[in-house]
Structure formats: structure tokens, C-alpha cells
Coordinates of C-alpha atoms and ligand atoms in Angstrom, one line a residue:
Chain A
X1 CA 63.0 24.6 -24.1
X2 CA 64.4 22.0 -25.6
X3 CA 64.4 22.2 -29.5
X4 CA 66.4 19.7 -31.6
X5 CA 66.9 20.0 -35.6
X6 CA 68.7 18.9 -37.9
X7 CA 71.6 21.0 -38.5
X8 CA 73.9 20.4 -41.9
X9 CA 73.2 16.8 -41.6
X10 CA 73.4 16.2 -37.8
X11 CA 70.6 16.3 -35.1
X12 CA 71.5 19.0 -32.8
X13 CA 69.8 19.1 -29.4
X14 CA 69.8 22.2 -27.3
X15 CA 67.8 24.2 -24.2
X16 CA 67.0 27.7 -25.5
X17 CA 65.2 30.7 -23.9
X18 CA 62.4 31.5 -26.3
X19 CA 63.5 34.8 -27.7
X20 CA 66.6 33.7 -28.7
X21 CA 66.7 34.3 -32.6
X22 CA 68.1 31.4 -34.8
X23 CA 71.4 33.0 -36.1
X24 CA 72.3 33.5 -32.3
X25 CA 71.5 29.7 -31.7
X26 CA 73.3 29.2 -35.3
X27 CA 76.2 31.0 -34.2
X28 CA 76.4 31.0 -30.8
X29 CA 75.0 27.7 -28.9
X30 CA 76.1 25.7 -31.9
X31 CA 79.3 27.6 -32.7
X32 CA 78.7 27.9 -36.6
X33 CA 79.9 31.2 -37.1
X34 CA 80.0 31.4 -41.0
X35 CA 76.3 32.8 -40.6
X36 CA 76.7 36.8 -40.5
X37 CA 74.4 39.7 -38.7
X38 CA 74.6 42.2 -40.6
X39 CA 71.6 44.3 -39.7
X40 CA 69.1 44.9 -37.2
X41 CA 66.0 45.6 -39.6
X42 CA 65.8 42.0 -41.4
X43 CA 67.0 43.7 -44.8
X44 CA 70.5 42.5 -45.0
X45 CA 70.3 39.1 -46.0
X46 CA 73.7 38.3 -44.4
X47 CA 71.8 36.1 -42.0
X48 CA 70.4 34.0 -45.2
X49 CA 70.4 29.8 -44.6
X50 CA 67.8 26.8 -45.7
X51 CA 65.5 26.0 -43.3
X52 CA 64.1 22.5 -45.3
X53 CA 65.8 23.3 -48.3
X54 CA 64.6 27.5 -48.6
X55 CA 65.8 30.5 -48.2
X56 CA 65.4 32.1 -44.8
X57 CA 66.6 35.1 -42.9
X58 CA 67.7 33.2 -39.7
X59 CA 67.7 36.7 -37.6
X60 CA 64.1 36.7 -38.2
X61 CA 63.3 33.5 -37.0
X62 CA 63.1 32.0 -33.2
X63 CA 65.0 28.9 -32.7
X64 CA 62.0 27.7 -31.0
X65 CA 60.2 27.9 -34.4
X66 CA 63.3 26.2 -35.9
X67 CA 62.6 22.8 -33.6
X68 CA 62.1 20.2 -35.9
X69 CA 63.3 21.5 -39.2
X70 CA 66.0 20.6 -41.5
X71 CA 68.7 23.8 -41.3
X72 CA 71.5 23.9 -43.7
X73 CA 74.1 26.7 -43.7
X74 CA 77.4 28.0 -45.4
X75 CA 79.3 25.0 -43.6
X76 CA 77.1 22.4 -44.9
X77 CA 77.2 23.2 -48.6
X78 CA 80.4 21.4 -49.5
X79 CA 80.4 17.9 -49.7
X80 CA 82.1 15.8 -47.0
X81 CA 85.4 15.8 -49.5
X82 CA 85.3 19.5 -48.9
X83 CA 84.5 19.8 -52.6
X84 CA 82.5 23.2 -53.3
X85 CA 78.9 23.6 -53.8
X86 CA 78.7 24.6 -57.4
X87 CA 77.5 27.5 -56.4
X88 CA 80.7 28.0 -54.1
X89 CA 82.9 27.5 -56.9
X90 CA 81.3 29.7 -59.3
X91 CA 81.9 32.8 -56.9
X92 CA 85.2 31.6 -56.3
X93 CA 85.5 31.8 -60.3
X94 CA 83.3 34.9 -60.9
X95 CA 85.2 37.1 -58.8
X96 CA 81.8 37.4 -57.0
X97 CA 83.1 38.3 -53.4
X98 CA 85.3 41.4 -52.0
X99 CA 85.1 41.6 -48.5
X100 CA 83.2 38.2 -48.1
X101 CA 80.5 39.5 -45.9
X102 CA 77.7 39.3 -47.4
X103 CA 79.1 36.2 -49.2
X104 CA 77.9 33.1 -47.2
X105 CA 74.2 34.5 -46.8
X106 CA 74.4 35.6 -50.9
X107 CA 75.6 32.1 -51.6
X108 CA 72.6 30.4 -49.6
X109 CA 69.9 32.7 -51.1
X110 CA 71.4 31.9 -54.7
X111 CA 71.3 28.5 -54.0
X112 CA 67.8 28.3 -53.0
X113 CA 66.7 31.2 -55.9
X114 CA 68.5 28.5 -58.4
X115 CA 66.8 25.4 -57.1
X116 CA 63.5 26.4 -56.9
X117 CA 63.9 27.6 -60.9
X118 CA 65.0 24.4 -62.7
X119 CA 63.9 26.2 -65.9
X120 CA 66.5 28.4 -65.5
X121 CA 67.1 32.1 -64.7
X122 CA 67.7 35.2 -66.5
X123 CA 69.9 38.3 -65.3
X124 CA 66.5 40.3 -64.1
X125 CA 65.1 36.7 -62.3
X126 CA 68.8 36.4 -60.7
X127 CA 68.6 40.3 -59.4
X128 CA 65.1 40.8 -58.3
X129 CA 65.5 37.0 -56.5
X130 CA 68.5 38.3 -54.6
X131 CA 67.3 42.0 -53.5
X132 CA 67.0 40.7 -50.0
X133 CA 70.8 40.0 -49.9
X134 CA 72.6 43.5 -49.5
X135 CA 76.5 43.6 -50.4
X136 CA 78.5 47.2 -50.0
X137 CA 81.7 46.1 -52.1
X138 CA 81.1 44.3 -55.5
X139 CA 78.5 46.4 -56.9
X140 CA 76.8 43.0 -57.6
X141 CA 77.8 42.3 -61.1
X142 CA 80.5 39.6 -60.6
X143 CA 77.5 37.8 -58.1
X144 CA 74.8 37.8 -60.8
X145 CA 77.6 36.7 -63.0
X146 CA 78.3 33.5 -60.8
X147 CA 74.9 32.6 -60.0
X148 CA 73.7 32.9 -63.6
X149 CA 76.5 30.7 -64.3
X150 CA 75.3 27.8 -62.0
X151 CA 71.4 29.1 -62.6
X152 CA 71.8 28.9 -66.6
X153 CA 72.8 25.2 -66.8
X154 CA 70.7 23.6 -63.9
Chain B
X1 CA 68.3 43.3 -30.9
X2 CA 67.1 40.5 -29.0
X3 CA 63.2 40.6 -28.1
X4 CA 62.3 41.2 -24.5
X5 CA 61.6 37.6 -22.8
X6 CA 58.0 35.7 -23.4
X7 CA 56.2 32.6 -22.6
X8 CA 56.0 30.2 -26.0
X9 CA 53.6 27.8 -26.4
X10 CA 52.9 25.8 -29.9
X11 CA 49.6 25.5 -30.9
X12 CA 48.7 22.0 -32.4
X13 CA 44.9 23.4 -33.8
X14 CA 43.1 26.6 -34.1
X15 CA 40.9 25.9 -31.4
X16 CA 44.0 25.2 -29.5
X17 CA 45.2 28.7 -30.5
X18 CA 42.0 30.8 -29.5
X19 CA 41.9 29.0 -26.1
X20 CA 45.1 30.4 -25.9
X21 CA 44.3 33.9 -26.8
X22 CA 41.3 34.0 -24.7
X23 CA 43.2 33.0 -21.8
X24 CA 45.9 35.1 -21.8
X25 CA 43.7 38.4 -23.4
X26 CA 46.2 41.1 -24.4
X27 CA 49.4 39.6 -22.9
X28 CA 48.9 37.3 -25.8
X29 CA 50.3 37.7 -29.5
X30 CA 49.8 34.9 -32.3
X31 CA 52.9 34.0 -34.4
X32 CA 52.9 33.0 -37.8
X33 CA 55.6 33.7 -39.9
X34 CA 56.7 35.9 -37.8
X35 CA 58.0 38.7 -40.7
X36 CA 56.0 41.8 -39.0
X37 CA 55.7 40.2 -35.3
X38 CA 59.8 39.5 -34.9
X39 CA 60.9 42.4 -35.9
X40 CA 58.8 44.6 -33.8
X41 CA 59.7 42.4 -31.0
X42 CA 63.6 43.2 -31.6
X43 CA 62.8 46.8 -31.5
X44 CA 60.8 46.0 -28.1
X45 CA 57.8 47.8 -30.1
X46 CA 55.7 44.5 -28.9
X47 CA 56.6 42.9 -26.0
X48 CA 54.2 40.4 -26.0
X49 CA 54.0 37.9 -22.4
X50 CA 53.0 35.0 -24.2
X51 CA 53.8 34.0 -27.7
X52 CA 51.4 31.8 -29.6
X53 CA 53.2 29.6 -32.6
X54 CA 50.6 28.9 -34.8
X55 CA 53.2 28.5 -37.8
X56 CA 52.6 24.4 -37.4
X57 CA 49.1 24.4 -38.3
X58 CA 49.7 23.0 -42.0
X59 CA 46.2 22.0 -42.5
X60 CA 45.9 25.9 -42.5
X61 CA 47.8 26.4 -45.7
X62 CA 45.8 25.6 -48.8
X63 CA 44.4 27.1 -51.7
X64 CA 40.8 25.5 -52.9
X65 CA 38.2 26.2 -55.4
X66 CA 35.4 26.6 -53.5
X67 CA 33.3 27.0 -56.5
X68 CA 32.7 30.6 -57.0
X69 CA 35.5 31.5 -55.1
X70 CA 38.7 30.3 -54.2
X71 CA 39.5 29.3 -50.2
X72 CA 42.8 30.0 -48.8
X73 CA 44.1 29.1 -45.5
X74 CA 45.5 31.6 -43.1
X75 CA 48.8 30.6 -42.6
X76 CA 49.5 29.7 -46.5
X77 CA 53.0 31.4 -47.4
X78 CA 53.7 33.9 -49.8
X79 CA 56.0 31.7 -52.0
X80 CA 53.0 29.6 -52.0
X81 CA 50.2 32.3 -53.0
X82 CA 52.9 33.2 -55.5
X83 CA 53.3 29.8 -57.6
X84 CA 49.7 28.8 -57.3
X85 CA 48.2 28.0 -60.9
X86 CA 45.2 28.1 -59.4
X87 CA 45.1 31.6 -58.1
X88 CA 47.2 32.9 -61.7
X89 CA 43.8 31.5 -63.2
X90 CA 41.4 32.5 -61.2
X91 CA 42.5 35.2 -58.8
X92 CA 45.6 36.9 -60.6
X93 CA 45.9 40.3 -58.9
X94 CA 46.6 37.9 -55.4
X95 CA 48.4 35.5 -56.7
X96 CA 51.0 38.3 -58.4
X97 CA 50.7 40.7 -55.4
X98 CA 52.1 37.9 -53.2
X99 CA 55.6 38.1 -55.7
X100 CA 55.3 41.9 -54.9
X101 CA 56.2 41.3 -51.2
X102 CA 59.5 41.6 -49.7
X103 CA 62.4 39.3 -51.1
X104 CA 62.1 35.5 -51.8
X105 CA 63.3 35.0 -48.2
X106 CA 60.5 37.0 -46.8
X107 CA 58.0 35.0 -48.7
X108 CA 59.4 32.0 -47.6
X109 CA 58.0 32.7 -44.1
X110 CA 55.2 35.5 -44.6
X111 CA 52.0 34.1 -44.6
X112 CA 48.7 35.7 -46.1
X113 CA 46.7 35.5 -42.6
X114 CA 49.7 37.3 -40.5
X115 CA 49.8 40.3 -43.3
X116 CA 46.0 41.3 -43.4
X117 CA 45.7 40.5 -39.5
X118 CA 48.8 42.8 -38.8
X119 CA 46.7 45.9 -40.4
X120 CA 49.9 47.8 -42.1
X121 CA 48.2 50.5 -44.5
X122 CA 51.9 50.2 -46.1
X123 CA 51.3 46.5 -47.0
X124 CA 50.7 44.7 -50.4
X125 CA 48.1 42.2 -49.4
X126 CA 45.9 43.8 -48.0
X127 CA 45.0 46.5 -51.0
X128 CA 44.9 43.1 -53.3
X129 CA 42.0 41.7 -50.9
X130 CA 40.4 44.9 -51.1
X131 CA 40.1 45.2 -54.6
X132 CA 39.7 41.5 -55.1
X133 CA 36.4 42.1 -53.1
X134 CA 37.5 39.5 -50.5
X135 CA 36.9 38.5 -47.3
X136 CA 37.9 36.6 -44.1
X137 CA 37.0 34.2 -41.8
X138 CA 37.1 34.7 -38.1
X139 CA 37.1 32.0 -35.5
X140 CA 36.6 33.1 -31.8
X141 CA 35.8 31.5 -28.8
X142 CA 32.1 31.7 -30.0
X143 CA 32.3 30.2 -33.0
X144 CA 33.1 32.0 -36.5
X145 CA 32.2 35.0 -38.4
X146 CA 32.6 36.5 -41.6
X147 CA 33.9 39.7 -42.7
X148 CA 34.1 41.6 -46.0
X149 CA 38.0 42.9 -46.0
X150 CA 36.8 46.7 -45.8
X151 CA 34.8 46.0 -42.6
X152 CA 38.0 44.4 -41.4
X153 CA 40.9 46.9 -41.7
X154 CA 39.8 49.8 -38.7
X155 CA 43.3 51.7 -38.4
X156 CA 47.1 52.2 -38.2
X157 CA 47.9 48.4 -37.4
X158 CA 44.3 48.1 -36.2
X159 CA 41.7 45.5 -37.5
X160 CA 38.2 44.4 -36.3
X161 CA 39.7 41.4 -34.4
X162 CA 39.1 40.8 -30.8
X163 CA 41.9 39.9 -28.5
X164 CA 40.4 36.3 -28.6
X165 CA 39.9 36.4 -32.2
X166 CA 42.4 34.6 -35.0
X167 CA 42.2 34.7 -39.5
X168 CA 41.2 31.2 -40.3
X169 CA 40.2 31.6 -43.7
X170 CA 40.2 34.2 -46.8
X171 CA 38.0 33.8 -49.5
X172 CA 38.4 35.9 -52.7
X173 CA 36.1 36.1 -55.8
X174 CA 36.7 34.2 -58.7
X175 CA 37.9 36.6 -61.2
X176 CA 39.6 35.1 -64.4
X177 CA 38.9 36.9 -67.5
X178 CA 38.5 40.5 -65.6
X179 CA 41.3 43.2 -66.1
X180 CA 43.4 43.8 -63.2
X181 CA 47.2 45.5 -62.2
X182 CA 48.6 46.5 -59.5
X183 CA 51.4 49.2 -59.4
X184 CA 53.8 49.2 -56.6
X185 CA 56.3 52.4 -56.3
X186 CA 59.3 52.3 -54.0
X187 CA 62.8 53.5 -54.8
X188 CA 64.9 50.9 -53.0
X189 CA 65.0 46.8 -53.5
X190 CA 62.3 44.9 -51.8
X191 CA 61.3 48.3 -50.0
X192 CA 57.6 48.9 -48.7
X193 CA 55.5 50.5 -51.3
X194 CA 56.1 54.6 -50.9
X195 CA 52.2 54.2 -52.7
X196 CA 50.9 51.4 -54.5
X197 CA 47.7 50.7 -56.5
X198 CA 45.6 47.4 -57.0
X199 CA 42.9 47.9 -59.8
X200 CA 40.1 45.4 -60.5
X201 CA 37.9 46.1 -63.1
X202 CA 34.4 44.1 -63.9
X203 CA 30.6 45.1 -63.3
X204 CA 31.9 46.6 -59.9
X205 CA 35.4 48.2 -60.5
X206 CA 37.2 48.3 -57.6
X207 CA 40.5 50.3 -56.7
X208 CA 42.4 50.0 -53.3
X209 CA 45.7 52.0 -52.4
X210 CA 48.6 51.4 -50.4
X211 CA 49.7 53.7 -47.9
X212 CA 47.7 56.7 -48.8
X213 CA 45.6 56.6 -45.1
X214 CA 45.9 54.9 -41.7
X215 CA 44.3 52.2 -43.2
X216 CA 44.3 49.7 -45.9
X217 CA 42.1 51.2 -48.1
X218 CA 39.4 51.5 -51.2
X219 CA 38.6 54.7 -53.0
X220 CA 35.1 55.1 -53.6
X221 CA 35.6 58.5 -56.1
X222 CA 38.2 56.6 -58.3
X223 CA 35.6 53.5 -58.3
X224 CA 32.6 55.1 -58.9
X225 CA 34.3 57.1 -62.0
X226 CA 35.4 53.8 -63.4
X227 CA 31.6 52.5 -62.7
X228 CA 30.0 55.5 -64.6
X229 CA 32.5 54.6 -67.8
X230 CA 35.3 57.5 -67.2
X231 CA 38.4 55.5 -67.9
X232 CA 41.2 56.4 -67.5
X233 CA 40.1 60.2 -66.7
X234 CA 38.6 58.0 -63.2
X235 CA 42.0 58.9 -62.0
X236 CA 42.2 62.3 -61.7
X237 CA 40.4 62.1 -58.0
X238 CA 42.8 59.8 -56.9
X239 CA 44.2 62.4 -55.0
X240 CA 41.5 63.9 -53.2
X241 CA 39.6 62.5 -50.4
X242 CA 42.5 60.8 -48.8
X243 CA 45.0 62.0 -46.0
X244 CA 48.3 60.2 -46.6
X245 CA 51.2 59.7 -43.9
X246 CA 54.1 62.4 -44.5
X247 CA 57.8 60.6 -44.1
X248 CA 61.2 61.1 -45.2
X249 CA 60.0 58.8 -48.7
X250 CA 57.2 61.4 -49.5
X251 CA 55.0 64.3 -48.1
X252 CA 51.4 64.1 -48.7
X253 CA 51.2 66.3 -52.0
X254 CA 53.5 63.9 -53.5
X255 CA 51.7 60.9 -52.0
X256 CA 48.8 62.1 -53.5
X257 CA 50.9 62.9 -57.2
X258 CA 51.7 59.2 -56.8
X259 CA 48.4 58.0 -55.8
X260 CA 47.0 60.0 -59.8
X261 CA 49.7 58.5 -61.6
X262 CA 49.5 55.3 -60.2
X263 CA 46.0 54.8 -60.4
X264 CA 45.7 55.7 -64.2
X265 CA 48.6 53.1 -64.7
X266 CA 46.5 50.8 -63.0
X267 CA 43.7 51.7 -65.2
X268 CA 45.3 51.8 -68.5
X269 CA 47.3 48.3 -67.7
X270 CA 43.9 46.4 -66.6
X271 CA 42.2 48.1 -69.4
X272 CA 45.0 46.4 -71.6
Ligands
FAD301 C1 62.8 42.8 -44.8 C2 60.9 42.9 -45.1 C3 60.3 43.7 -45.7 C4 59.1 43.0 -46.0 N1 58.5 43.9 -47.0 C5 57.1 44.1 -47.5 C6 56.4 44.1 -48.5 O1 57.2 44.6 -49.6 N2 55.0 43.8 -48.4 C7 54.4 44.0 -47.5 O2 53.2 43.8 -47.7 N3 54.9 42.9 -46.5 C8 56.1 43.1 -46.5 N4 57.1 42.6 -45.2 C9 56.0 42.1 -44.0 C10 55.6 40.5 -45.0 O3 54.9 40.4 -45.8 C11 55.5 40.0 -43.3 O4 55.3 38.4 -43.7 C12 53.8 39.8 -43.2 O5 53.2 41.4 -43.0 C13 53.6 39.5 -42.0 O6 53.0 37.7 -41.7 P1 53.5 36.9 -41.2 O7 52.9 35.7 -41.6 O8 54.7 37.1 -40.8 O9 53.0 37.3 -39.5 P2 53.3 37.1 -38.1 O10 54.2 38.6 -38.1 O11 53.9 36.5 -37.7 O12 52.2 38.4 -37.5 C14 52.0 39.5 -37.9 C15 50.8 39.8 -36.7 O13 49.4 39.3 -37.0 C16 48.8 38.3 -36.2 N5 48.6 37.4 -36.7 C17 49.2 36.3 -37.4 N6 48.6 35.2 -38.0 C18 47.4 35.9 -37.8 C19 46.1 35.0 -37.7 N7 45.6 33.8 -38.8 N8 44.7 35.4 -37.1 C20 45.2 36.5 -36.2 N9 46.0 37.2 -36.5 C21 47.4 36.7 -36.8 C22 50.0 38.4 -35.1 O14 49.4 38.2 -33.9 C23 50.8 39.9 -35.3 O15 50.7 40.9 -35.1 C24 58.2 42.2 -45.1 C25 58.6 41.9 -44.0 C26 60.7 41.9 -43.8 C27 60.7 40.9 -43.0
FES302 S1 70.9 40.0 -40.2 FE1 69.3 38.6 -41.1 S2 68.9 40.4 -42.5 FE2 70.4 41.3 -42.0
FES303 S1 81.6 41.1 -50.7 FE1 81.8 42.8 -49.0 S2 79.8 42.8 -49.0 FE2 79.5 41.8 -50.8

């Protein structure tokens, strides 16, 4: 079936099997391997992207469901000149990553969370807002710091 | 894992969805937010030959004031329920419980209709609907019918829906100013409730339990205690007349204990 979606600003039209998961479409068909896969159970959040501006676990959506949507992946966050998105910069400054496996999903979930809460976020709201994203390295502390660094000033 | 192959059709109206169900019988499944169905399909616990996508029926996503009740379209997402000012004012239990489901990414995709139609006793929203005294409007090839929530949930992942029927609207009586509470007990972030309790006071108090039987359920014993003015003491029977599941998280006795504790906390909070 033919599907067409805007991915990081470019319209991408492809032929997919209905059972293709969106994450596999993004990684294998479109070659955007920044979006990771960390589980089989929709629990880890490594695959988080934005669909029409909202965080979504791309392993729990079919590519055909994304027909006509606007998708942003981690590759699409930085500016055209390579300037990091504020959330990426904050993760770097606050040492919010170690192995980096969870990071693309974490940054996508965090940037959606901040966008949804323009009035600002406190630590509890950040921890609860990121509960769908697992990190095996950092103990979350510096991730929360990074998100607060952006969320407080939003 | 990848789902088994299936045919896929996008429904452009509720009528078209029902017609597709009628045509394909038990081979077909509706796909709403996909956050229960796709995980099942990935594990091949479900392998429908035909998937009917109702995810584009935007006109079935609404939260409206309908006089004595709030009318909610079946395709309304958890996130919209969680952030609705109308629900917060008139049916706060349902809005609050929607915000307790999974994590924000799950709530961006999952729908109220899908959560109810899935019929999972471990889900949060069925208990909220039961305690709210809500009902469901159902569309089939021969027209519409309305079921009260207790008549809708019939067993483990089973509802009163026929193969060719779909939920179109959820109706929740207005309950602004009535005491309510939702108590969800789990051990890990974003997890399902090991046990949960939804409490709604008022002239006909209602108490619904999560994960305490094969289907989402109300607890008559606790409710009649509350109606008789027992207050907090009504919670003491929350572990009676129930047949809770046993799993790695909890055996039946522990679940009964949790039910008593959570119902007591819920009543205390609802009494405020
Ligand atoms: C990681 C994760 C965590 C979760 N945590 C929780 C939690 O803590 N608590 C909780 O309650 N839920 C939880 N959920 C489930 C979530 O709430 C689902 O969104 C919900 O159960 C199903 O809604 P859906 O719109 O995604 O339905 P779908 O998955 O699309 O459909 C579910 C079933 O309902 C049928 N269906 C869908 N819509 C209709 C309709 N209008 N009429 C008739 N049949 C219909 C489908 O055919 C299917 O059988 C979680 C899910 C995930 C992936
Ligand atoms: S890979 Fe999607 S949630 Fe783990
Ligand atoms: S940095 Fe390694 S999993 Fe998060």
C-alpha cells in the first residue's frame, strides 16, 4: 500500500506492507537509524518520535496509520545549520546520557513534554512525564536536570 | 516482533466501519489507537485477517455537554480526556483516570472507545466508567443501542459487543461536586494496576475495582455499605465475593488485602 508522510520536513512516499511497524519503516525504508528499538513490549520508549508534534512510540504504530502525518525523528530536531535543539544541548550540558541508547527517544519524549507544558514543569512532572522511557545507565538524575533546564524557561 | 500479514482498510465513517465488520465477520478487527491491539498482534496473540482502521474518524473525537450528561466520542484520546476542562468540572473521575493510563506517549494514541472495548479487567478506564454510572452507545448494521456499563463488560477481554458492532459514544452523568477518588497501586512506573479502586459518592455510591476479577467490576457489598452510611467501614468487605487473578505481582489473598486498603483510601479521599 502506498503511504506518504512528511518526515523531518521532506515528503516521503513509499510502498509498505500494512503490517510494517512505523519504526521499521523509518529505520529500514527511510534509513533514519537514529530512532532505536529497545523492546518488544511498547515499554522502553527508545523508539519515541513525534507524530503531528506529539510523542509516540513508533513501534506501536503501523506505517499505514502514519499516512498523511507529519513525523519528526531525532535527525530532524537540530537546525539546518546543525545548531542543536535546546533539549539536545541541555542533554549535552547536563551530562544526560551515557551509552546513548535511550537518548533519541528520551529527547523526543522530553521535547514533546516541554511543548505540552508551556507553563513550566517541576521535577515530579518531569519524572512522571518521562515514565514511558527507560534508561539503563544514568539513573535518570541528569536527564531530569536537562529537561528542567529547558522546561523551566519554556 | 512483526504482526502476521493482514489486509487493511481505512474506514471513512462509522457506517463504513460497521459494514466492513459485517462483511468480514470474526476475521476482522477495528483498529483505533492500536495501543492494545498492535502489542497483541506483535506477539501473534491476535492475527486478524482484516484490520479496519477507524483512527481517522476525527468526527468521533469530542467531549460535549449534553445536558444531564457528558457525551464523549469513542475515538477521543486519553490525552484529550486528561486535559478537558469540561470533564474536570463535570466528570472529574474519568478525566483524572485517563491521566493515570500508561505514559504520555500511550495517552497520545490510546482512545476511550478502544480501552473500553478491549474489556481488560486490569485497565483503568472501565473502572472509571463503572463508578461513574456511565453508558455506551453502540452501532451495528441494524441501528443503535445503548448499554449501561455493567451490562457491557461480560468477561476477560470480552464485552457485549457483537462481531459487527462498534462503540460510538460514551455517556457519563454529570457529577460536579460529588466526592470521588481513584486509587491505583503498582510497583513500577507506567505499569498497569496490580489492583485499583474507583469510588464515586452521591445518593447511589458506586465502587469499581481493577484487576479483582475476570472482568471490570463493581462491588455491591461495598456500595450497599456506603449507601447505608457505613463510611470508611464499608471498605472492610472489599475482599469478599471476589475472585481475583493470581500472577507474579500478587496472589489472590494479597489482592484482597490491597482491595480493602485501596477502597478505604478511596472512600477517605472521596469523603474529603
Ligand atoms: C506501554 C503501554 C502501557 C499501557 N498502560 C495502561 C494502563 O496503565 N492502564 C490502562 O488502562 N491501559 C493501558 N494501556 C492500554 C491503552 O490504554 C490502550 O490505548 C487502550 O487499552 C486501547 O485503546 P486503543 O484506542 O489503543 O485501542 P486499540 O488497540 O486500537 O483496540 C483495542 C480493542 O478494541 C477494539 N476497538 C477499538 N475501538 C473500538 C470501538 N470504537 N468499538 C468497538 N471496538 C473497538 C479493537 O478492535 C481491539 O480489539 C497501555 C498500553 C501500552 C502500550
Ligand atoms: S521499542 Fe518502542 S517502546 Fe521499546
Ligand atoms: S544512556 Fe544508556 S540507556 Fe540511557
